[in-house]
PDB file of C-alpha atoms in Angstrom:
ATOM      1  CA  VAL A   1       0.000   0.000   0.000  1.00 80.00           C
ATOM      2  CA  VAL A   2       2.824   2.396   0.842  1.00 84.00           C
ATOM      3  CA  PHE A   3       4.588   1.647  -2.426  1.00 85.00           C
ATOM      4  CA  LEU A   4       1.336   2.200  -4.338  1.00 83.00           C
ATOM      5  CA  CYS A   5       0.809   5.557  -2.619  1.00 85.00           C
ATOM      6  CA  VAL A   6       4.382   6.632  -3.351  1.00 85.00           C
ATOM      7  CA  VAL A   7       4.147   5.779  -7.055  1.00 84.00           C
ATOM      8  CA  ALA A   8       0.599   7.110  -7.509  1.00 82.00           C
ATOM      9  CA  LEU A   9       0.727  10.296  -5.442  1.00 83.00           C
ATOM     10  CA  SER A  10       4.309  11.462  -5.977  1.00 82.00           C
ATOM     11  CA  PRO A  11       3.519  13.378  -9.215  1.00 78.00           C
ATOM     12  CA  THR A  12       0.681  15.171  -7.430  1.00 78.00           C
ATOM     13  CA  SER A  13       2.316  15.695  -4.028  1.00 81.00           C
ATOM     14  CA  PRO A  14       6.129  15.614  -4.099  1.00 82.00           C
ATOM     15  CA  LEU A  15       6.293  15.379  -0.287  1.00 86.00           C
ATOM     16  CA  VAL A  16       4.988  11.808  -0.479  1.00 86.00           C
ATOM     17  CA  ALA A  17       8.256  10.592  -2.041  1.00 85.00           C
ATOM     18  CA  PRO A  18      10.628  11.557   0.830  1.00 88.00           C
ATOM     19  CA  ALA A  19       8.065  10.328   3.377  1.00 88.00           C
ATOM     20  CA  GLY A  20       7.917   6.957   1.610  1.00 86.00           C
ATOM     21  CA  LEU A  21      11.724   6.880   1.454  1.00 87.00           C
ATOM     22  CA  LEU A  22      11.972   7.356   5.221  1.00 89.00           C
ATOM     23  CA  TYR A  23       9.384   4.621   5.732  1.00 88.00           C
ATOM     24  CA  PHE A  24      11.295   2.099   3.617  1.00 88.00           C
ATOM     25  CA  LEU A  25      14.622   3.064   5.201  1.00 88.00           C
ATOM     26  CA  TYR A  26      13.155   2.211   8.590  1.00 88.00           C
ATOM     27  CA  CYS A  27      11.173  -0.897   7.615  1.00 87.00           C
ATOM     28  CA  ALA A  28      13.551  -2.605   5.183  1.00 84.00           C
ATOM     29  CA  PRO A  29      16.028  -3.736   7.914  1.00 84.00           C
ATOM     30  CA  LEU A  30      13.117  -4.981  10.036  1.00 84.00           C
ATOM     31  CA  TRP A  31      11.704  -6.981   7.124  1.00 82.00           C
ATOM     32  CA  ARG A  32      15.099  -8.516   6.400  1.00 77.00           C
ATOM     33  CA  ARG A  33      15.536  -9.428  10.043  1.00 76.00           C
ATOM     34  CA  ASN A  34      12.091 -11.072  10.153  1.00 76.00           C
ATOM     35  CA  CYS A  35      12.755 -13.024   6.944  1.00 72.00           C
ATOM     36  CA  ILE A  36      16.081 -14.311   8.283  1.00 68.00           C
ATOM     37  CA  PHE A  37      15.377 -14.984  11.956  1.00 68.00           C
ATOM     38  CA  ILE A  38      11.596 -15.368  12.330  1.00 69.00           C
ATOM     39  CA  TYR A  39      10.061 -16.573   9.060  1.00 64.00           C
ATOM     40  CA  ARG A  40      10.237 -20.379   8.904  1.00 64.00           C
ATOM     41  CA  PRO A  41       8.223 -21.730   5.961  1.00 61.00           C
ATOM     42  CA  LYS A  42       6.898 -25.277   6.118  1.00 59.00           C
ATOM     43  CA  PHE A  43       8.230 -26.019   2.645  1.00 58.00           C
ATOM     44  CA  ASP A  44       9.823 -24.322  -0.319  1.00 58.00           C
ATOM     45  CA  ASN A  45       6.861 -22.826  -2.176  1.00 60.00           C
ATOM     46  CA  GLY A  46       8.855 -22.118  -5.305  1.00 61.00           C
ATOM     47  CA  GLY A  47       8.332 -18.750  -6.955  1.00 67.00           C
ATOM     48  CA  LEU A  48       4.813 -18.215  -5.648  1.00 71.00           C
ATOM     49  CA  ARG A  49       5.631 -14.684  -4.461  1.00 74.00           C
ATOM     50  CA  TRP A  50       7.077 -13.390  -7.731  1.00 77.00           C
ATOM     51  CA  PRO A  51       3.724 -12.901  -9.546  1.00 83.00           C
ATOM     52  CA  PHE A  52       2.371 -11.058  -6.506  1.00 84.00           C
ATOM     53  CA  LEU A  53       5.368  -8.710  -6.424  1.00 83.00           C
ATOM     54  CA  SER A  54       5.066  -7.992 -10.143  1.00 86.00           C
ATOM     55  CA  ASP A  55       1.341  -7.301  -9.735  1.00 88.00           C
ATOM     56  CA  VAL A  56       2.154  -4.819  -6.965  1.00 88.00           C
ATOM     57  CA  CYS A  57       4.435  -2.881  -9.312  1.00 88.00           C
ATOM     58  CA  ILE A  58       1.992  -3.022 -12.237  1.00 90.00           C
ATOM     59  CA  THR A  59      -0.961  -1.956 -10.070  1.00 90.00           C
ATOM     60  CA  SER A  60       1.010   0.987  -8.698  1.00 89.00           C
ATOM     61  CA  MET A  61       1.863   2.148 -12.217  1.00 89.00           C
ATOM     62  CA  ILE A  62      -1.753   1.849 -13.394  1.00 90.00           C
ATOM     63  CA  VAL A  63      -3.125   3.752 -10.389  1.00 89.00           C
ATOM     64  CA  GLY A  64      -0.488   6.436 -10.896  1.00 88.00           C
ATOM     65  CA  GLN A  65      -1.465   6.858 -14.554  1.00 89.00           C
ATOM     66  CA  ILE A  66      -5.163   7.053 -13.608  1.00 91.00           C
ATOM     67  CA  PHE A  67      -4.448   9.816 -11.105  1.00 89.00           C
ATOM     68  CA  LEU A  68      -2.327  11.623 -13.685  1.00 88.00           C
ATOM     69  CA  THR A  69      -5.103  11.371 -16.287  1.00 90.00           C
ATOM     70  CA  ILE A  70      -7.692  12.771 -13.871  1.00 90.00           C
ATOM     71  CA  MET A  71      -5.385  15.589 -12.794  1.00 88.00           C
ATOM     72  CA  MET A  72      -4.588  16.585 -16.389  1.00 88.00           C
ATOM     73  CA  SER A  73      -8.294  16.486 -17.270  1.00 90.00           C
ATOM     74  CA  LEU A  74      -9.175  18.788 -14.360  1.00 89.00           C
ATOM     75  CA  LYS A  75      -6.546  21.237 -15.584  1.00 86.00           C
ATOM     76  CA  GLU A  76      -8.031  20.990 -19.111  1.00 87.00           C
ATOM     77  CA  ALA A  77      -4.777  19.597 -20.518  1.00 87.00           C
ATOM     78  CA  TYR A  78      -6.549  17.093 -22.716  1.00 88.00           C
ATOM     79  CA  GLY A  79      -3.501  16.151 -24.786  1.00 90.00           C
ATOM     80  CA  ALA A  80      -1.483  15.135 -21.727  1.00 87.00           C
ATOM     81  CA  ALA A  81      -4.537  13.372 -20.293  1.00 89.00           C
ATOM     82  CA  LEU A  82      -4.928  11.384 -23.523  1.00 91.00           C
ATOM     83  CA  LEU A  83      -1.276  10.325 -23.494  1.00 89.00           C
ATOM     84  CA  ALA A  84      -1.541   9.259 -19.853  1.00 87.00           C
ATOM     85  CA  ALA A  85      -4.695   7.258 -20.613  1.00 90.00           C
ATOM     86  CA  VAL A  86      -3.075   5.515 -23.608  1.00 92.00           C
ATOM     87  CA  SER A  87      -0.137   4.416 -21.458  1.00 90.00           C
ATOM     88  CA  ILE A  88      -2.558   2.496 -19.213  1.00 91.00           C
ATOM     89  CA  GLY A  89      -3.422   0.198 -22.111  1.00 91.00           C
ATOM     90  CA  VAL A  90       0.271  -0.304 -22.863  1.00 92.00           C
ATOM     91  CA  ILE A  91       0.934  -1.329 -19.251  1.00 92.00           C
ATOM     92  CA  VAL A  92      -1.995  -3.767 -19.219  1.00 92.00           C
ATOM     93  CA  TYR A  93      -0.854  -5.317 -22.527  1.00 93.00           C
ATOM     94  CA  PHE A  94       2.695  -5.645 -21.185  1.00 92.00           C
ATOM     95  CA  ARG A  95       1.408  -7.425 -18.076  1.00 91.00           C
ATOM     96  CA  MET A  96      -0.582  -9.909 -20.176  1.00 91.00           C
ATOM     97  CA  GLU A  97       2.413 -10.650 -22.388  1.00 91.00           C
ATOM     98  CA  PHE A  98       5.017 -11.203 -19.711  1.00 87.00           C
ATOM     99  CA  ARG A  99       2.649 -13.311 -17.587  1.00 88.00           C
ATOM    100  CA  HIS A 100       1.939 -15.478 -20.626  1.00 88.00           C
ATOM    101  CA  ARG A 101       5.654 -15.850 -21.284  1.00 88.00           C
ATOM    102  CA  TYR A 102       7.247 -15.968 -17.814  1.00 83.00           C
ATOM    103  CA  LEU A 103       4.527 -17.203 -15.435  1.00 83.00           C
ATOM    104  CA  ARG A 104       5.751 -20.815 -15.458  1.00 81.00           C
ATOM    105  CA  ALA A 105       9.305 -19.639 -14.794  1.00 76.00           C
ATOM    106  CA  TYR A 106       8.016 -17.442 -11.962  1.00 75.00           C
ATOM    107  CA  LEU A 107       6.238 -20.346 -10.307  1.00 74.00           C
ATOM    108  CA  ASP A 108       9.153 -22.753 -10.724  1.00 71.00           C
ATOM    109  CA  VAL A 109      12.120 -20.634  -9.644  1.00 68.00           C
ATOM    110  CA  SER A 110      12.381 -19.929  -5.926  1.00 64.00           C
ATOM    111  CA  LEU A 111      14.879 -17.929  -3.923  1.00 61.00           C
ATOM    112  CA  LEU A 112      16.870 -21.083  -3.157  1.00 62.00           C
ATOM    113  CA  GLN A 113      17.430 -21.897  -6.830  1.00 64.00           C
ATOM    114  CA  THR A 114      18.168 -18.286  -7.781  1.00 66.00           C
ATOM    115  CA  SER A 115      20.681 -17.974  -4.934  1.00 63.00           C
ATOM    116  CA  LEU A 116      22.448 -21.101  -6.198  1.00 65.00           C
ATOM    117  CA  LEU A 117      22.604 -19.612  -9.698  1.00 67.00           C
ATOM    118  CA  ASP A 118      23.724 -16.197  -8.468  1.00 64.00           C
ATOM    119  CA  GLY A 119      27.287 -15.561  -9.538  1.00 61.00           C
ATOM    120  CA  TRP A 120      27.785 -18.914 -11.281  1.00 62.00           C
ATOM    121  CA  ASP A 121      29.314 -17.204 -14.329  1.00 58.00           C
ATOM    122  CA  SER A 122      31.318 -14.653 -12.359  1.00 60.00           C
ATOM    123  CA  THR A 123      34.898 -14.276 -13.532  1.00 62.00           C
ATOM    124  CA  ASP A 124      36.027 -12.645 -10.260  1.00 66.00           C
ATOM    125  CA  PRO A 125      36.209 -15.307  -7.517  1.00 70.00           C
ATOM    126  CA  LEU A 126      35.652 -14.264  -3.919  1.00 73.00           C
ATOM    127  CA  THR A 127      38.629 -14.072  -1.627  1.00 77.00           C
ATOM    128  CA  PHE A 128      38.956 -16.177   1.487  1.00 78.00           C
ATOM    129  CA  LYS A 129      38.120 -13.174   3.676  1.00 80.00           C
ATOM    130  CA  GLU A 130      34.908 -12.430   1.757  1.00 78.00           C
ATOM    131  CA  ARG A 131      33.838 -16.069   1.926  1.00 78.00           C
ATOM    132  CA  GLU A 132      34.587 -16.114   5.652  1.00 80.00           C
ATOM    133  CA  GLU A 133      32.425 -13.009   6.238  1.00 80.00           C
ATOM    134  CA  PHE A 134      29.572 -14.565   4.286  1.00 76.00           C
ATOM    135  CA  ARG A 135      29.962 -17.775   6.312  1.00 76.00           C
ATOM    136  CA  ARG A 136      29.654 -15.816   9.560  1.00 77.00           C
ATOM    137  CA  PHE A 137      26.418 -14.254   8.329  1.00 73.00           C
ATOM    138  CA  LEU A 138      24.984 -17.654   7.402  1.00 70.00           C
ATOM    139  CA  VAL A 139      26.031 -19.250  10.693  1.00 71.00           C
ATOM    140  CA  ASP A 140      24.535 -16.429  12.770  1.00 69.00           C
ATOM    141  CA  SER A 141      21.273 -16.601  10.839  1.00 65.00           C
ATOM    142  CA  HIS A 142      21.164 -20.375  11.163  1.00 62.00           C
ATOM    143  CA  LYS A 143      21.814 -20.313  14.903  1.00 62.00           C
ATOM    144  CA  ALA A 144      19.210 -17.643  15.594  1.00 60.00           C
ATOM    145  CA  ALA A 145      16.601 -19.464  13.521  1.00 57.00           C
ATOM    146  CA  TYR A 146      17.083 -23.089  14.548  1.00 59.00           C
ATOM    147  CA  ILE A 147      18.821 -23.326  17.925  1.00 57.00           C
ATOM    148  CA  PRO A 148      15.619 -22.541  19.908  1.00 56.00           C
ATOM    149  CA  ILE A 149      13.901 -25.363  18.013  1.00 54.00           C
ATOM    150  CA  CYS A 150      16.749 -27.775  18.741  1.00 55.00           C
ATOM    151  CA  ILE A 151      16.680 -26.895  22.440  1.00 56.00           C
ATOM    152  CA  ALA A 152      12.935 -27.460  22.634  1.00 54.00           C
ATOM    153  CA  SER A 153      12.988 -30.723  20.676  1.00 52.00           C
ATOM    154  CA  ASP A 154      14.102 -34.128  21.889  1.00 50.00           C
ATOM    155  CA  THR A 155      16.322 -34.952  18.940  1.00 49.00           C
ATOM    156  CA  THR A 156      19.266 -33.062  17.510  1.00 48.00           C
ATOM    157  CA  SER A 157      19.468 -31.928  13.927  1.00 48.00           C
ATOM    158  CA  ILE A 158      22.515 -32.918  11.943  1.00 49.00           C
ATOM    159  CA  LEU A 159      22.381 -29.636  10.047  1.00 49.00           C
ATOM    160  CA  THR A 160      22.589 -27.654  13.281  1.00 47.00           C
ATOM    161  CA  VAL A 161      25.165 -29.808  15.046  1.00 48.00           C
ATOM    162  CA  GLU A 162      27.699 -29.702  12.229  1.00 53.00           C
ATOM    163  CA  PRO A 163      29.317 -26.260  11.938  1.00 60.00           C
ATOM    164  CA  ALA A 164      30.038 -24.453   8.700  1.00 64.00           C
ATOM    165  CA  LEU A 165      33.561 -24.247   7.362  1.00 70.00           C
ATOM    166  CA  THR A 166      35.253 -21.984   4.853  1.00 70.00           C
ATOM    167  CA  ILE A 167      37.307 -24.303   2.648  1.00 73.00           C
ATOM    168  CA  PRO A 168      40.562 -22.803   1.328  1.00 74.00           C
ATOM    169  CA  LEU A 169      40.960 -22.865  -2.452  1.00 73.00           C
ATOM    170  CA  ASP A 170      44.091 -23.194  -4.540  1.00 71.00           C
ATOM    171  CA  SER A 171      43.722 -19.585  -5.693  1.00 71.00           C
ATOM    172  CA  ASP A 172      43.712 -18.169  -2.136  1.00 72.00           C
ATOM    173  CA  ASN A 173      46.673 -16.250  -0.827  1.00 70.00           C
ATOM    174  CA  VAL A 174      47.924 -17.891   2.368  1.00 67.00           C
ATOM    175  CA  ASN A 175      49.244 -14.595   3.763  1.00 66.00           C
ATOM    176  CA  THR A 176      45.779 -12.987   3.683  1.00 63.00           C
ATOM    177  CA  MET A 177      43.888 -15.921   5.158  1.00 61.00           C
ATOM    178  CA  ALA A 178      44.685 -15.474   8.857  1.00 55.00           C
ATOM    179  CA  PRO A 179      43.842 -14.530  11.460  1.00 53.00           C
ATOM    180  CA  LEU A 180      40.160 -13.874  10.695  1.00 50.00           C
ATOM    181  CA  VAL A 181      38.359 -15.207  13.767  1.00 46.00           C
ATOM    182  CA  GLY A 182      41.265 -15.562  16.143  1.00 45.00           C
ATOM    183  CA  GLU A 183      42.477 -18.524  14.116  1.00 47.00           C
ATOM    184  CA  SER A 184      45.914 -19.047  12.675  1.00 41.00           C
ATOM    185  CA  PRO A 185      46.579 -20.569   9.250  1.00 43.00           C
ATOM    186  CA  GLY A 186      47.723 -23.781  10.900  1.00 43.00           C
ATOM    187  CA  GLU A 187      44.348 -24.260  12.540  1.00 42.00           C
ATOM    188  CA  LEU A 188      42.670 -24.473   9.177  1.00 43.00           C
ATOM    189  CA  SER A 189      44.493 -27.684   8.349  1.00 41.00           C
ATOM    190  CA  THR A 190      44.889 -29.190  11.830  1.00 41.00           C
ATOM    191  CA  PRO A 191      42.849 -32.423  11.934  1.00 42.00           C
ATOM    192  CA  ASN A 192      42.300 -32.444  15.695  1.00 44.00           C
ATOM    193  CA  ASN A 193      42.166 -28.858  16.918  1.00 44.00           C
ATOM    194  CA  THR A 194      41.463 -28.159  20.570  1.00 44.00           C
ATOM    195  CA  ARG A 195      40.802 -24.837  22.222  1.00 40.00           C
ATOM    196  CA  GLY A 196      40.413 -24.616  25.960  1.00 42.00           C
ATOM    197  CA  GLY A 197      40.157 -28.390  26.283  1.00 43.00           C
ATOM    198  CA  TYR A 198      37.235 -28.540  23.844  1.00 38.00           C
ATOM    199  CA  LYS A 199      37.588 -30.271  20.509  1.00 43.00           C
ATOM    200  CA  ILE A 200      36.516 -28.029  17.636  1.00 41.00           C
ATOM    201  CA  PRO A 201      34.636 -30.153  15.094  1.00 42.00           C
ATOM    202  CA  SER A 202      34.920 -27.588  12.310  1.00 41.00           C
ATOM    203  CA  THR A 203      38.448 -28.769  11.538  1.00 39.00           C
ATOM    204  CA  LEU A 204      37.380 -32.362  11.029  1.00 39.00           C
ATOM    205  CA  PHE A 205      36.306 -31.548   7.472  1.00 40.00           C
ATOM    206  CA  SER A 206      39.249 -29.586   6.132  1.00 42.00           C
ATOM    207  CA  SER A 207      39.259 -30.879   2.559  1.00 46.00           C
ATOM    208  CA  PRO A 208      36.711 -30.351  -0.234  1.00 45.00           C
ATOM    209  CA  THR A 209      36.362 -34.120  -0.682  1.00 50.00           C
ATOM    210  CA  GLN A 210      35.304 -34.612   2.924  1.00 49.00           C
ATOM    211  CA  GLY A 211      32.954 -31.667   2.629  1.00 46.00           C
ATOM    212  CA  ARG A 212      31.279 -33.252  -0.392  1.00 49.00           C
ATOM    213  CA  LYS A 213      30.980 -36.583   1.435  1.00 52.00           C
ATOM    214  CA  ARG A 214      29.333 -34.807   4.354  1.00 48.00           C
ATOM    215  CA  SER A 215      26.895 -32.963   2.071  1.00 47.00           C
ATOM    216  CA  VAL A 216      25.560 -36.297   0.778  1.00 49.00           C
ATOM    217  CA  VAL A 217      23.819 -37.042   4.072  1.00 48.00           C
ATOM    218  CA  GLN A 218      22.611 -33.476   4.632  1.00 42.00           C
ATOM    219  CA  VAL A 219      19.148 -33.699   3.161  1.00 42.00           C
ATOM    220  CA  GLY A 220      17.601 -30.524   4.540  1.00 40.00           C
ATOM    221  CA  ALA A 221      19.225 -28.057   2.160  1.00 40.00           C
ATOM    222  CA  SER A 222      18.597 -30.064  -0.996  1.00 38.00           C
ATOM    223  CA  LEU A 223      14.897 -30.827  -0.538  1.00 36.00           C
ATOM    224  CA  ARG A 224      12.356 -28.661  -2.277  1.00 38.00           C
ATOM    225  CA  ARG A 225       8.848 -29.967  -1.774  1.00 37.00           C
ATOM    226  CA  CYS A 226       8.962 -32.445   1.081  1.00 37.00           C
ATOM    227  CA  SER A 227       6.623 -35.405   1.282  1.00 38.00           C
ATOM    228  CA  ASN A 228       5.498 -37.173   4.421  1.00 40.00           C
ATOM    229  CA  VAL A 229       8.308 -39.724   4.077  1.00 41.00           C
ATOM    230  CA  ASN A 230      11.039 -39.402   6.652  1.00 40.00           C
ATOM    231  CA  PRO A 231      14.312 -38.835   4.745  1.00 41.00           C
ATOM    232  CA  PHE A 232      16.403 -40.144   7.633  1.00 41.00           C
ATOM    233  CA  ILE A 233      14.920 -43.667   7.478  1.00 42.00           C
ATOM    234  CA  ARG A 234      17.239 -44.702   4.680  1.00 44.00           C
ATOM    235  CA  ILE A 235      20.301 -43.481   6.534  1.00 41.00           C
ATOM    236  CA  ALA A 236      19.222 -45.200   9.742  1.00 43.00           C
ATOM    237  CA  ASP A 237      18.631 -48.470   7.878  1.00 45.00           C
ATOM    238  CA  GLU A 238      22.062 -48.288   6.295  1.00 44.00           C
ATOM    239  CA  GLU A 239      23.695 -47.633   9.657  1.00 44.00           C
ATOM    240  CA  GLU A 240      21.811 -50.547  11.253  1.00 46.00           C
ATOM    241  CA  GLN A 241      22.789 -52.822   8.374  1.00 47.00           C
ATOM    242  CA  SER A 242      26.444 -51.829   8.695  1.00 46.00           C
ATOM    243  CA  VAL A 243      26.365 -52.451  12.460  1.00 41.00           C
ATOM    244  CA  ASN A 244      24.756 -55.867  11.961  1.00 47.00           C
ATOM    245  CA  SER A 245      27.256 -56.855   9.284  1.00 47.00           C
ATOM    246  CA  PHE A 246      30.129 -55.727  11.517  1.00 44.00           C
ATOM    247  CA  GLY A 247      28.811 -57.816  14.434  1.00 47.00           C
ATOM    248  CA  LEU A 248      28.264 -60.846  12.191  1.00 45.00           C
ATOM    249  CA  HIS A 249      31.814 -60.538  10.893  1.00 44.00           C
ATOM    250  CA  ASN A 250      33.188 -60.495  14.448  1.00 46.00           C
ATOM    251  CA  ILE A 251      31.129 -63.579  15.386  1.00 43.00           C
ATOM    252  CA  GLN A 252      32.375 -65.494  12.331  1.00 45.00           C
ATOM    253  CA  SER A 253      36.011 -64.553  13.089  1.00 46.00           C
ATOM    254  CA  TYR A 254      35.547 -65.628  16.739  1.00 43.00           C
ATOM    255  CA  HIS A 255      34.208 -69.057  15.694  1.00 45.00           C
ATOM    256  CA  ALA A 256      37.005 -69.457  13.142  1.00 47.00           C
ATOM    257  CA  GLU A 257      39.598 -68.905  15.870  1.00 46.00           C
TER     258      GLU A 257
END
């Protein structure tokens, strides 16, 4: 509603524009905070919000042109009023065309998929420091969103227990990699790092190969539309089968001796 008022009433009352700017400057950080820390959707609904956002923009433009047409007509500027009225038809035709062409793409592409595609063709790779800062942001958001749920629940989540790790690349400069979080470059490759008598599990996965092996069992980030089937049943069955086979092997070796 505020965006519609800003677009529609700004030509008539210029004071609406700075008032709307102050409103968005105050509310935009709050909305981002709510989306990151509070909003927990039940499932990934795809691009269901994109058509609504485009309709908000189109509706604001149409209402603005209607107000402009009425204002020009009251001032007896019929030529300007006619041009403003003709542009309404152009906007409506544009909306029909792009919905016919891009509606399926809107409904199929969600923020998760677009974030994965963001920067895939970038020729300027991020430095280790930039990746580390982005990792801190993701970890803080993840903790604030899911740790209260893990405390209240009886079971622990594998996605919350395992910490994130910035994996060094071959193109990184070793001299600019440390210390970022009170860590030295040696701690990035130490297999069993301890700090204050507590074993830090983030150094257990210090190679990209181990990180890829770990991502195979992390099913939460790769699911899109979840069914009522428990995705951890397969993993539990495999673990039980491996335990049983290990016990059977020990029994056979004991009888052989």
